[in-house]
Short mmCIF file of C-alpha atoms in Angstrom, two decimals:
data_model
loop_
_atom_site.label_atom_id
_atom_site.label_comp_id
_atom_site.label_asym_id
_atom_site.label_seq_id
_atom_site.Cartn_x
_atom_site.Cartn_y
_atom_site.Cartn_z
CA MET A 1 -12.83 -34.67 -4.93
CA ALA A 2 -10.80 -34.44 -8.10
CA ARG A 3 -8.13 -37.16 -8.49
CA ARG A 4 -5.89 -34.29 -9.84
CA ILE A 5 -5.07 -33.21 -6.33
CA ALA A 6 -6.10 -36.27 -4.32
CA LEU A 7 -2.48 -37.03 -3.15
CA PHE A 8 -2.43 -33.61 -1.57
CA LEU A 9 -5.93 -33.20 -0.33
CA ALA A 10 -7.08 -36.73 0.87
CA PRO A 11 -5.61 -36.39 4.41
CA LEU A 12 -6.99 -32.88 4.88
CA ALA A 13 -10.19 -32.56 2.81
CA ALA A 14 -11.95 -30.61 5.49
CA THR A 15 -8.97 -28.22 5.84
CA ALA A 16 -9.07 -27.54 2.01
CA MET A 17 -12.57 -26.42 2.23
CA LEU A 18 -11.77 -23.60 4.64
CA VAL A 19 -9.26 -22.25 2.27
CA VAL A 20 -11.93 -21.24 -0.34
CA ALA A 21 -13.29 -18.39 1.83
CA GLN A 22 -9.93 -17.27 3.07
CA ALA A 23 -8.25 -17.14 -0.30
CA ALA A 24 -10.98 -15.23 -1.90
CA GLY A 25 -9.11 -11.99 -2.04
CA PRO A 26 -10.41 -8.44 -1.47
CA ALA A 27 -13.95 -7.60 -2.33
CA PRO A 28 -14.36 -5.88 -5.61
CA LEU A 29 -14.64 -2.02 -5.27
CA PRO A 30 -17.32 -0.10 -7.08
CA VAL A 31 -16.00 2.39 -9.56
CA ALA A 32 -17.17 5.21 -7.32
CA ASP A 33 -14.89 4.08 -4.61
CA PHE A 34 -11.75 5.12 -6.51
CA SER A 35 -11.90 8.65 -5.20
CA LEU A 36 -8.87 9.78 -3.43
CA ALA A 37 -10.82 10.77 -0.38
CA HIS A 38 -11.86 7.43 0.95
CA PRO A 39 -12.34 7.12 4.70
CA ARG A 40 -11.92 3.84 6.52
CA ALA A 41 -15.40 2.34 7.25
CA ASP A 42 -13.89 -0.59 9.16
CA LEU A 43 -12.82 1.57 12.17
CA THR A 44 -14.54 3.27 14.93
CA GLU A 45 -13.64 6.95 15.70
CA LYS A 46 -11.42 5.68 18.60
CA ASP A 47 -9.70 3.20 16.38
CA LYS A 48 -9.12 5.94 13.73
CA ALA A 49 -7.45 8.03 16.33
CA ARG A 50 -5.14 5.18 17.37
CA VAL A 51 -4.36 4.24 13.82
CA GLY A 52 -3.51 7.82 12.85
CA SER A 53 -1.24 8.06 15.83
CA VAL A 54 0.62 4.80 15.33
CA THR A 55 1.16 5.31 11.58
CA ALA A 56 2.21 8.94 11.77
CA PRO A 57 5.86 9.52 10.55
CA THR A 58 8.21 9.30 13.50
CA GLN A 59 10.16 12.35 14.53
CA ASP A 60 12.44 10.61 17.01
CA PHE A 61 15.28 8.64 15.66
CA SER A 62 17.09 7.97 18.95
CA ALA A 63 15.44 4.58 19.53
CA PRO A 64 13.33 2.13 17.58
CA GLU A 65 9.59 2.66 17.27
CA ARG A 66 7.35 0.35 19.22
CA PHE A 67 6.79 -2.94 17.40
CA GLU A 68 9.24 -1.78 14.61
CA ALA A 69 11.04 -5.10 14.56
CA MET A 70 7.73 -6.91 13.80
CA SER A 71 7.53 -5.97 10.19
CA GLY A 72 4.65 -8.33 9.44
CA GLY A 73 2.77 -7.69 12.60
CA ALA A 74 1.70 -10.69 14.76
CA GLY A 75 2.43 -13.03 11.83
CA THR A 76 6.22 -11.99 11.73
CA SER A 77 8.55 -14.93 11.44
CA LYS A 78 11.26 -15.02 14.18
CA ALA A 79 13.01 -18.06 12.51
CA PRO A 80 16.85 -17.99 12.10
CA VAL A 81 18.17 -16.02 9.12
CA ASN A 82 19.21 -18.44 6.46
CA ALA A 83 18.17 -19.51 2.91
CA ASP A 84 14.58 -20.44 4.12
CA ALA A 85 13.89 -17.07 5.73
CA PHE A 86 11.18 -16.17 3.26
CA SER A 87 9.52 -19.67 3.30
CA HIS A 88 7.87 -19.82 6.71
CA PHE A 89 4.13 -19.51 7.39
CA SER A 90 2.72 -16.66 9.27
CA ALA A 91 3.13 -17.20 12.98
CA ASN A 92 -0.45 -16.43 13.88
CA ILE A 93 -2.18 -18.88 11.62
CA THR A 94 -3.99 -21.95 13.16
CA PHE A 95 -2.59 -25.47 13.26
CA GLU A 96 -5.18 -26.48 10.52
CA GLU A 97 -4.15 -23.60 8.35
CA GLU A 98 -0.43 -24.57 8.79
CA GLU A 99 -1.37 -28.02 7.11
CA THR A 100 -3.14 -26.15 4.27
CA PHE A 101 -0.10 -23.98 3.93
CA LYS A 102 2.02 -27.10 3.45
CA LEU A 103 -0.35 -28.47 0.93
CA GLY A 104 -0.12 -25.18 -1.06
CA ASN A 105 3.64 -25.23 -0.79
CA ALA A 106 3.76 -28.78 -2.25
CA LEU A 107 1.74 -27.46 -5.35
CA PHE A 108 3.89 -24.31 -5.51
CA ARG A 109 6.99 -26.52 -5.80
CA LYS A 110 5.41 -29.12 -8.10
CA PHE A 111 6.87 -29.68 -11.68
CA TRP A 112 4.22 -29.76 -14.40
CA VAL A 113 4.77 -32.03 -17.35
CA SER A 114 3.48 -32.03 -21.01
CA SER A 115 0.42 -33.88 -22.12
CA PRO A 116 -0.46 -36.51 -22.48
CA SER A 117 1.10 -38.04 -19.37
CA SER A 118 0.31 -40.86 -16.97
CA THR A 119 0.50 -38.29 -14.17
CA GLN A 120 -2.77 -36.66 -15.09
CA ALA A 121 -2.69 -34.44 -12.01
CA SER A 122 0.43 -32.79 -13.26
CA ASP A 123 0.08 -32.57 -16.96
CA GLY A 124 -0.74 -29.52 -19.19
CA LEU A 125 2.61 -27.75 -19.26
CA GLY A 126 2.83 -25.13 -21.98
CA PRO A 127 2.81 -25.90 -24.78
CA LEU A 128 5.09 -22.90 -24.77
CA PHE A 129 6.39 -21.98 -21.36
CA SER A 130 8.98 -20.11 -19.25
CA ALA A 131 8.99 -22.30 -16.24
CA ARG A 132 7.80 -25.75 -15.06
CA SER A 133 6.90 -24.73 -11.53
CA CYS A 134 6.12 -21.62 -9.43
CA GLN A 135 9.26 -22.35 -7.39
CA SER A 136 11.46 -22.20 -10.63
CA CYS A 137 11.01 -18.49 -10.72
CA HIS A 138 10.46 -17.68 -7.09
CA LEU A 139 13.42 -19.93 -5.78
CA LYS A 140 13.13 -20.11 -1.93
CA ASP A 141 10.18 -17.62 -2.34
CA GLY A 142 12.77 -14.90 -3.04
CA ARG A 143 13.83 -12.37 -5.67
CA GLY A 144 14.73 -13.23 -9.19
CA ARG A 145 17.85 -12.41 -11.07
CA PRO A 146 19.08 -11.89 -14.60
CA PRO A 147 20.61 -14.95 -16.34
CA ALA A 148 24.29 -15.49 -16.37
CA GLY A 149 25.39 -17.08 -19.57
CA GLY A 150 22.87 -19.50 -21.02
CA GLU A 151 21.27 -20.49 -17.65
CA ALA A 152 17.45 -20.39 -17.31
CA VAL A 153 16.60 -18.31 -14.15
CA SER A 154 13.76 -16.22 -12.88
CA MET A 155 13.57 -13.48 -15.42
CA PHE A 156 11.48 -13.11 -18.57
CA LEU A 157 10.44 -10.56 -21.24
CA ARG A 158 6.99 -9.15 -21.46
CA LEU A 159 5.94 -8.44 -25.01
CA ALA A 160 3.29 -5.73 -25.67
CA ARG A 161 2.40 -3.02 -28.06
CA ALA A 162 0.17 0.16 -27.76
CA PRO A 163 -3.44 -0.08 -28.90
CA GLN A 164 -3.69 1.02 -32.61
CA THR A 165 -7.38 0.92 -33.34
CA ALA A 166 -10.34 2.65 -31.70
CA GLU A 167 -11.59 -0.76 -30.55
CA GLU A 168 -8.27 -1.55 -28.84
CA ARG A 169 -8.06 1.92 -27.28
CA GLU A 170 -11.49 1.48 -25.80
CA ASP A 171 -10.66 -1.95 -24.44
CA VAL A 172 -7.59 -0.41 -22.56
CA ALA A 173 -9.39 2.62 -21.42
CA ALA A 174 -12.19 0.35 -19.94
CA HIS A 175 -9.56 -1.77 -18.24
CA ARG A 176 -10.60 -4.87 -20.29
CA ARG A 177 -7.06 -5.18 -21.50
CA LEU A 178 -3.79 -4.07 -20.02
CA ASN A 179 -2.21 -3.69 -23.37
CA LEU A 180 -1.99 -5.58 -26.63
CA PRO A 181 0.22 -8.65 -27.17
CA ASP A 182 2.54 -9.26 -30.10
CA PRO A 183 0.35 -10.81 -32.82
CA VAL A 184 2.61 -13.83 -33.22
CA TYR A 185 4.47 -14.23 -29.92
CA GLY A 186 1.70 -13.34 -27.52
CA GLU A 187 2.23 -11.55 -24.15
CA GLN A 188 5.54 -13.10 -23.13
CA LEU A 189 8.67 -14.53 -24.75
CA GLN A 190 8.61 -18.20 -24.07
CA GLU A 191 11.94 -19.70 -24.08
CA PHE A 192 10.89 -23.36 -23.67
CA ALA A 193 8.62 -25.71 -25.48
CA VAL A 194 7.26 -29.14 -25.01
CA PRO A 195 8.73 -31.98 -27.32
CA GLY A 196 7.78 -31.60 -30.90
CA LEU A 197 7.39 -27.75 -30.74
CA THR A 198 9.80 -25.02 -31.37
CA ALA A 199 10.56 -22.52 -28.58
CA GLU A 200 9.95 -18.89 -29.36
CA GLY A 201 13.47 -17.54 -28.92
CA ARG A 202 15.96 -16.64 -26.23
CA MET A 203 16.71 -13.38 -24.57
CA ARG A 204 19.97 -11.68 -24.90
CA ILE A 205 21.29 -8.96 -22.53
CA ASP A 206 24.17 -6.58 -23.22
CA TYR A 207 25.30 -4.02 -20.73
CA ASP A 208 26.92 -0.73 -21.15
CA ASP A 209 28.93 0.77 -18.18
CA VAL A 210 27.74 4.03 -16.96
CA PRO A 211 30.30 5.88 -14.67
CA PHE A 212 28.97 7.86 -11.64
CA THR A 213 30.99 9.96 -9.33
CA PHE A 214 29.66 11.10 -5.92
CA PRO A 215 30.38 14.72 -4.98
CA ASP A 216 33.05 13.42 -2.47
CA GLY A 217 34.96 11.85 -5.19
CA GLU A 218 33.87 8.22 -4.91
CA ALA A 219 33.30 6.55 -8.16
CA VAL A 220 31.00 3.73 -9.06
CA SER A 221 30.03 2.04 -12.34
CA LEU A 222 26.30 1.45 -13.18
CA ARG A 223 25.32 -1.01 -15.83
CA SER A 224 22.68 -0.06 -18.37
CA PRO A 225 20.98 -3.04 -20.11
CA HIS A 226 20.03 -3.62 -23.70
CA TYR A 227 17.67 -6.41 -24.62
CA ALA A 228 17.18 -8.45 -27.88
CA VAL A 229 15.49 -11.63 -28.83
CA LEU A 230 17.72 -14.22 -30.68
CA ASP A 231 16.68 -17.36 -32.65
CA LEU A 232 13.10 -16.29 -33.08
CA GLY A 233 11.15 -19.49 -33.92
CA TYR A 234 8.09 -17.95 -35.65
CA GLY A 235 9.31 -15.07 -37.74
CA PRO A 236 10.03 -11.40 -36.72
CA LEU A 237 8.33 -9.59 -33.82
CA ASP A 238 5.85 -6.90 -34.77
CA PRO A 239 7.83 -3.61 -35.22
CA ALA A 240 5.53 -2.03 -32.60
CA THR A 241 6.18 -4.68 -29.92
CA THR A 242 8.17 -3.60 -26.86
CA LEU A 243 10.38 -5.73 -24.62
CA SER A 244 9.98 -5.42 -20.80
CA PRO A 245 12.24 -7.43 -18.67
CA ARG A 246 10.88 -8.56 -15.24
CA VAL A 247 12.57 -10.53 -12.45
CA ALA A 248 10.35 -12.46 -10.02
CA ASN A 249 9.27 -10.45 -6.87
CA PRO A 250 9.74 -11.89 -3.43
CA MET A 251 6.68 -13.69 -2.11
CA ILE A 252 6.69 -12.52 1.59
CA GLY A 253 3.91 -10.37 3.01
CA MET A 254 1.49 -10.57 -0.01
CA GLY A 255 -1.53 -11.37 2.34
CA LEU A 256 -0.80 -8.25 4.41
CA ILE A 257 -0.49 -6.07 1.33
CA GLN A 258 -3.96 -7.37 0.25
CA ALA A 259 -5.25 -6.57 3.77
CA ILE A 260 -4.35 -2.87 3.50
CA GLU A 261 -7.59 -0.83 3.14
CA PRO A 262 -7.92 0.68 -0.28
CA GLY A 263 -8.40 4.07 1.18
CA ASP A 264 -5.11 4.05 2.80
CA ILE A 265 -3.46 3.69 -0.51
CA LEU A 266 -5.90 5.91 -2.56
CA SER A 267 -5.38 8.79 0.07
CA ARG A 268 -1.76 8.94 -0.78
CA ALA A 269 -2.27 9.36 -4.51
CA ASP A 270 -1.61 12.81 -5.95
CA PRO A 271 -1.80 12.45 -9.69
CA GLU A 272 -1.61 16.19 -10.41
CA ASP A 273 1.04 16.84 -7.74
CA ALA A 274 -1.41 19.18 -6.01
CA ASP A 275 0.97 19.72 -3.06
CA GLY A 276 3.88 20.60 -5.37
CA ASP A 277 6.40 18.22 -3.78
CA GLY A 278 7.32 16.62 -7.08
CA ILE A 279 5.64 13.27 -6.23
CA SER A 280 2.57 12.44 -8.17
CA GLY A 281 1.72 8.71 -7.43
CA ARG A 282 -1.27 7.25 -9.23
CA PRO A 283 -3.34 4.23 -8.35
CA ALA A 284 -3.65 1.41 -10.89
CA ILE A 285 -7.20 0.14 -11.59
CA VAL A 286 -7.49 -3.29 -12.92
CA ARG A 287 -10.18 -5.82 -13.36
CA ASP A 288 -10.61 -8.92 -11.21
CA HIS A 289 -10.05 -12.04 -13.34
CA ARG A 290 -13.24 -13.78 -12.11
CA THR A 291 -15.75 -11.02 -11.37
CA LYS A 292 -14.51 -8.58 -14.09
CA GLU A 293 -15.20 -5.81 -11.63
CA PRO A 294 -12.61 -2.95 -11.22
CA ILE A 295 -10.41 -3.33 -8.31
CA LEU A 296 -7.19 -1.54 -6.92
CA GLY A 297 -3.94 -2.98 -8.48
CA ARG A 298 -1.44 -4.00 -5.71
CA PHE A 299 0.73 -6.73 -7.14
CA GLY A 300 3.40 -6.94 -9.85
CA TRP A 301 5.93 -4.48 -11.10
CA LYS A 302 3.31 -2.16 -12.61
CA ALA A 303 0.54 -3.13 -10.14
CA GLN A 304 -1.22 -5.11 -12.85
CA ASN A 305 -2.92 -7.47 -10.53
CA GLY A 306 -5.42 -6.67 -7.82
CA SER A 307 -5.42 -9.80 -5.78
CA ILE A 308 -3.08 -12.58 -4.85
CA ARG A 309 -5.35 -15.06 -6.67
CA ASP A 310 -5.11 -12.97 -9.82
CA GLN A 311 -1.28 -12.89 -9.45
CA VAL A 312 -1.41 -16.70 -9.13
CA SER A 313 -3.63 -17.21 -12.19
CA SER A 314 -1.51 -14.88 -14.30
CA ALA A 315 1.61 -16.83 -13.46
CA PHE A 316 -0.04 -20.15 -14.19
CA ALA A 317 -1.22 -18.91 -17.57
CA GLY A 318 1.77 -16.78 -18.69
CA ASP A 319 4.76 -18.56 -17.16
CA ILE A 320 3.66 -22.32 -17.10
CA GLY A 321 0.88 -22.47 -19.58
CA ILE A 322 -1.59 -23.93 -17.21
CA SER A 323 -5.27 -23.07 -17.44
CA THR A 324 -7.31 -22.12 -14.37
CA PRO A 325 -10.98 -21.23 -13.90
CA ASP A 326 -10.01 -17.57 -13.77
CA LEU A 327 -8.01 -17.76 -17.00
CA PRO A 328 -9.34 -20.94 -18.77
CA ARG A 329 -6.71 -21.10 -21.59
CA PRO A 330 -5.27 -24.54 -22.02
CA GLU A 331 -3.09 -23.38 -24.93
CA GLY A 332 -1.44 -20.94 -22.56
CA ASP A 333 0.27 -18.10 -24.44
CA CYS A 334 -0.10 -19.64 -27.90
CA THR A 335 -1.42 -17.18 -30.48
CA ASP A 336 -3.74 -17.75 -33.59
CA ARG A 337 -0.49 -17.52 -35.68
CA GLN A 338 1.11 -20.47 -33.91
CA ALA A 339 -1.02 -23.23 -35.37
CA ASP A 340 1.36 -26.15 -34.30
CA CYS A 341 1.16 -24.82 -30.72
CA LEU A 342 -2.72 -24.72 -30.79
CA ALA A 343 -2.84 -28.32 -32.17
CA MET A 344 -0.77 -29.78 -29.27
CA PRO A 345 -2.69 -31.83 -26.66
CA ASN A 346 -3.49 -30.07 -23.36
CA GLY A 347 -3.99 -31.38 -19.80
CA VAL A 348 -7.76 -30.75 -19.51
CA GLN A 349 -9.46 -33.97 -18.25
CA PRO A 350 -13.23 -33.52 -18.32
CA ARG A 351 -13.72 -36.07 -15.49
CA LEU A 352 -11.43 -34.04 -13.23
CA GLY A 353 -12.49 -30.55 -14.19
CA ASP A 354 -12.65 -27.92 -16.88
CA THR A 355 -9.13 -26.58 -16.44
CA GLU A 356 -5.63 -28.06 -15.82
CA ALA A 357 -5.50 -26.37 -12.34
CA PRO A 358 -9.08 -26.43 -10.89
CA ASP A 359 -10.26 -24.31 -8.06
CA PRO A 360 -8.94 -26.52 -5.23
CA VAL A 361 -5.42 -26.15 -6.69
CA MET A 362 -5.81 -22.35 -7.15
CA ASP A 363 -7.19 -22.09 -3.64
CA LEU A 364 -4.21 -23.83 -2.05
CA VAL A 365 -1.55 -22.07 -4.11
CA THR A 366 -3.22 -18.76 -3.26
CA PHE A 367 -3.37 -19.63 0.36
CA TYR A 368 0.26 -20.47 0.46
CA SER A 369 1.13 -17.15 -1.38
CA GLU A 370 -1.06 -15.22 1.07
CA ASN A 371 0.51 -16.66 4.20
CA LEU A 372 4.33 -16.50 3.69
CA ALA A 373 5.52 -14.55 6.62
CA VAL A 374 7.65 -11.44 6.71
CA PRO A 375 10.92 -12.07 8.65
CA GLN A 376 11.61 -10.08 11.80
CA ARG A 377 14.00 -7.20 11.40
CA ARG A 378 17.39 -7.26 12.79
CA ASP A 379 19.52 -4.63 14.53
CA VAL A 380 16.65 -2.14 14.96
CA ASP A 381 18.43 -0.54 17.94
CA ASP A 382 21.88 -0.27 16.36
CA PRO A 383 23.12 3.28 16.50
CA THR A 384 24.21 3.14 12.76
CA VAL A 385 20.86 1.65 11.61
CA LEU A 386 19.03 4.39 13.58
CA ARG A 387 21.25 7.18 12.05
CA GLY A 388 20.59 5.51 8.62
CA LYS A 389 16.85 5.59 9.27
CA ALA A 390 16.91 9.32 10.04
CA LEU A 391 18.84 9.87 6.82
CA PHE A 392 16.39 7.75 4.85
CA TYR A 393 13.59 10.00 6.24
CA GLY A 394 15.69 13.20 5.56
CA ALA A 395 16.31 12.27 1.94
CA GLY A 396 12.46 12.14 1.41
CA CYS A 397 12.40 8.32 0.63
CA PRO A 398 9.22 7.82 2.76
CA ALA A 399 7.30 10.00 0.34
CA CYS A 400 6.98 6.84 -1.85
CA HIS A 401 8.37 4.06 0.47
CA VAL A 402 5.67 4.66 3.09
CA PRO A 403 6.90 2.82 6.25
CA LYS A 404 3.75 1.52 7.97
CA TYR A 405 -0.02 0.70 7.83
CA VAL A 406 -2.52 -0.84 10.05
CA THR A 407 -4.48 -3.50 8.03
CA SER A 408 -8.31 -3.70 7.68
CA ARG A 409 -10.26 -4.94 10.64
CA GLN A 410 -12.46 -6.66 7.89
CA ALA A 411 -9.55 -8.51 6.23
CA ALA A 412 -10.86 -11.92 4.87
CA ASN A 413 -7.83 -13.63 6.43
CA LYS A 414 -8.50 -12.95 10.14
CA ALA A 415 -4.75 -13.67 10.95
CA GLN A 416 -3.97 -10.47 8.79
CA ALA A 417 -6.66 -8.24 10.21
CA PHE A 418 -5.87 -5.03 12.21
CA GLN A 419 -2.08 -5.67 12.10
CA LEU A 420 0.60 -3.03 12.25
CA ILE A 421 2.87 -3.70 9.38
CA TRP A 422 6.01 -2.13 7.92
CA PRO A 423 6.17 -2.75 4.05
CA TYR A 424 7.78 0.60 3.11
CA SER A 425 5.68 1.17 0.00
CA ASP A 426 2.76 3.29 -1.12
CA PHE A 427 1.76 0.70 -3.85
CA LEU A 428 1.15 3.55 -6.29
CA LEU A 429 2.61 4.14 -9.78
CA HIS A 430 5.32 6.70 -10.11
CA ASP A 431 7.40 8.04 -13.10
CA MET A 432 10.87 6.74 -12.28
CA GLY A 433 12.62 8.58 -15.18
CA GLU A 434 13.98 7.68 -18.46
CA GLY A 435 16.87 5.47 -17.17
CA LEU A 436 14.42 2.97 -15.76
CA ALA A 437 11.77 3.28 -18.59
CA ASP A 438 10.84 0.28 -20.47
CA GLY A 439 8.59 2.02 -22.93
CA GLN A 440 5.69 -0.49 -22.27
CA ALA A 441 2.36 0.68 -21.02
CA VAL A 442 0.47 -1.78 -18.73
CA GLY A 443 -3.00 -0.70 -17.82
CA GLU A 444 -2.82 2.57 -16.06
CA ALA A 445 1.01 2.53 -15.93
CA ASP A 446 2.84 4.30 -18.74
CA GLY A 447 6.32 3.25 -20.02
CA ARG A 448 8.06 5.36 -17.38
CA GLU A 449 5.93 4.28 -14.32
CA TRP A 450 6.48 1.52 -11.85
CA ARG A 451 4.79 0.47 -8.70
CA THR A 452 6.83 1.33 -5.57
CA PRO A 453 8.11 -2.11 -4.48
CA PRO A 454 7.86 -2.92 -0.71
CA LEU A 455 11.34 -2.97 0.97
CA TRP A 456 10.61 -5.40 3.79
CA GLY A 457 13.05 -8.27 3.56
CA ILE A 458 15.42 -6.56 1.14
CA GLY A 459 18.34 -6.93 3.48
CA LEU A 460 18.01 -10.75 3.36
CA THR A 461 18.41 -11.02 -0.47
CA GLN A 462 21.87 -12.38 -0.25
CA ALA A 463 20.96 -14.90 2.41
CA VAL A 464 17.78 -16.22 0.64
CA SER A 465 18.64 -15.87 -3.07
CA ASN A 466 22.37 -15.84 -3.09
CA HIS A 467 22.77 -12.61 -5.05
CA GLN A 468 22.22 -8.93 -4.77
CA PHE A 469 20.61 -7.88 -8.04
CA PHE A 470 17.88 -5.24 -7.72
CA LEU A 471 15.25 -3.32 -9.54
CA HIS A 472 12.72 -4.71 -12.05
CA ASP A 473 15.43 -6.15 -14.32
CA GLY A 474 18.12 -6.87 -11.83
CA ARG A 475 20.48 -4.42 -13.30
CA ALA A 476 21.53 -2.93 -9.94
CA ARG A 477 24.33 -5.01 -8.24
CA SER A 478 23.98 -3.33 -4.89
CA LEU A 479 21.40 -1.15 -3.04
CA THR A 480 23.60 1.84 -3.70
CA GLU A 481 23.31 1.23 -7.52
CA ALA A 482 19.55 0.73 -7.09
CA ILE A 483 19.19 4.13 -5.48
CA LEU A 484 21.41 5.83 -8.15
CA TRP A 485 19.09 4.52 -10.86
CA HIS A 486 16.10 6.44 -9.45
CA GLY A 487 15.03 9.32 -11.54
CA GLY A 488 11.81 11.10 -12.33
CA GLU A 489 9.81 11.56 -9.16
CA ALA A 490 12.59 10.01 -7.17
CA GLU A 491 15.41 12.24 -8.56
CA ARG A 492 15.32 14.55 -5.54
CA ALA A 493 15.71 11.71 -3.08
CA ARG A 494 18.54 10.17 -5.26
CA ASP A 495 20.34 13.45 -5.33
CA ALA A 496 20.00 13.88 -1.55
CA PHE A 497 21.49 10.49 -1.10
CA ALA A 498 24.29 11.12 -3.48
CA ALA A 499 25.12 14.34 -1.68
CA LEU A 500 25.66 12.64 1.58
CA PRO A 501 29.13 12.05 2.93
CA ALA A 502 30.31 8.41 2.37
CA GLU A 503 29.82 7.52 6.07
CA ASP A 504 26.19 8.72 5.88
CA ARG A 505 25.50 6.81 2.71
CA ALA A 506 26.81 3.63 4.35
CA ALA A 507 24.61 4.30 7.36
CA LEU A 508 21.60 4.61 5.15
CA ILE A 509 22.43 1.45 3.22
CA ARG A 510 22.93 -0.28 6.69
CA PHE A 511 19.35 0.85 7.56
CA LEU A 512 18.06 -0.74 4.39
CA GLU A 513 19.95 -3.95 5.08
CA SER A 514 18.13 -4.25 8.39
CA LEU A 515 14.76 -4.39 6.79
#
């Protein structure tokens, strides 16, 4: 076994082998399977009736629904609420899998170093990079935040431009590319560089105050961000390049999201708004990094990744500059216009493998990411929470924030098979209005569209991440502000929330805080 991970794998070589099958991700879907009518083949007729009954929207808000507190099914964590609430393994994995989870956690937290280095199992950083470890962005496995002052935190700028040639347009249409990078700076602004190399620049954020007054007279101030790049190290950005800020998403429940049957997501899509409700969610179709087959996008702010493994390989490549078998680019995000970057040594050691993070490393980090437990809900029977839940439904929020699913019986990870889960998302792309638009197309998503983020765990943001910044760029400083930024397809729900009396608005927020 490669020396690169020997320190982590030697005690549990056999355990590591079982991860390969479990971390493989969802089977690629044939193109024909992306129809919106896609019945579940994993269920018997009796099971279909049971699943239909248990996932039907509730009409009774006088008491909690059965199993509502167990947001992540049998794997739900019942650990005390503290800063580690997002860092526990699923409660229903085996003892051997717990050890594998801990190995993955060690790699998730590991700091990578520049090449060459005596620690050959850890070199290969960059040469240009945004973070030195996975944990640097996903601190405590939680939600990222905008920087305050000059600190480096878990937020970055995606760089992209629209296709300009027939060949580029064909590549995007065929899902071979999500979009086109800046010709000099690549796909992401890298604010750090290894010794001897110039960093690409630094992000600057300025905010305008946007006053908002509720019909009952209560006034709040929203903040509208503006982004720029200072101290560009390699000349100007292409005039067509757009900037899209992204904070790191929480890590919990990813394996359960992966275990949702594609048909259950596709069946909720209504791209032409055939039912006239103003909601026209669209599925994101992307290509698997390894097989190159089309699969359903589920992860990332624009659903740009179809599996947890793809999310991991994207982060290794784009954020840390580490090559993997799925994205074997030891130069990371260096472009052809950055000759000094391309000339820097990398961490590939032929005797250890063809990439800086070989398959065993990928398998372990994927397994860890797949098995972070969703915390148990709090106060599900509190009268104010129940009233807030009724108001959440009454405002139309579940049209996109779909409360519950039953995962596939055929899920690759058996701990996540046939589980009743409560993510509060449809995992589709929605037009969220001009206020939240970044102007950057990513695959199927245009510059106004975002994936509906799951809400489970959102009430623990302060406890885990020590802040309350929400939305894709952390502009919202409270859940109320986050709701008020909703536009486009969500405008009707936002207006319904704004029209509520202050006491009812507080109850709805209290419900969200219980998730």
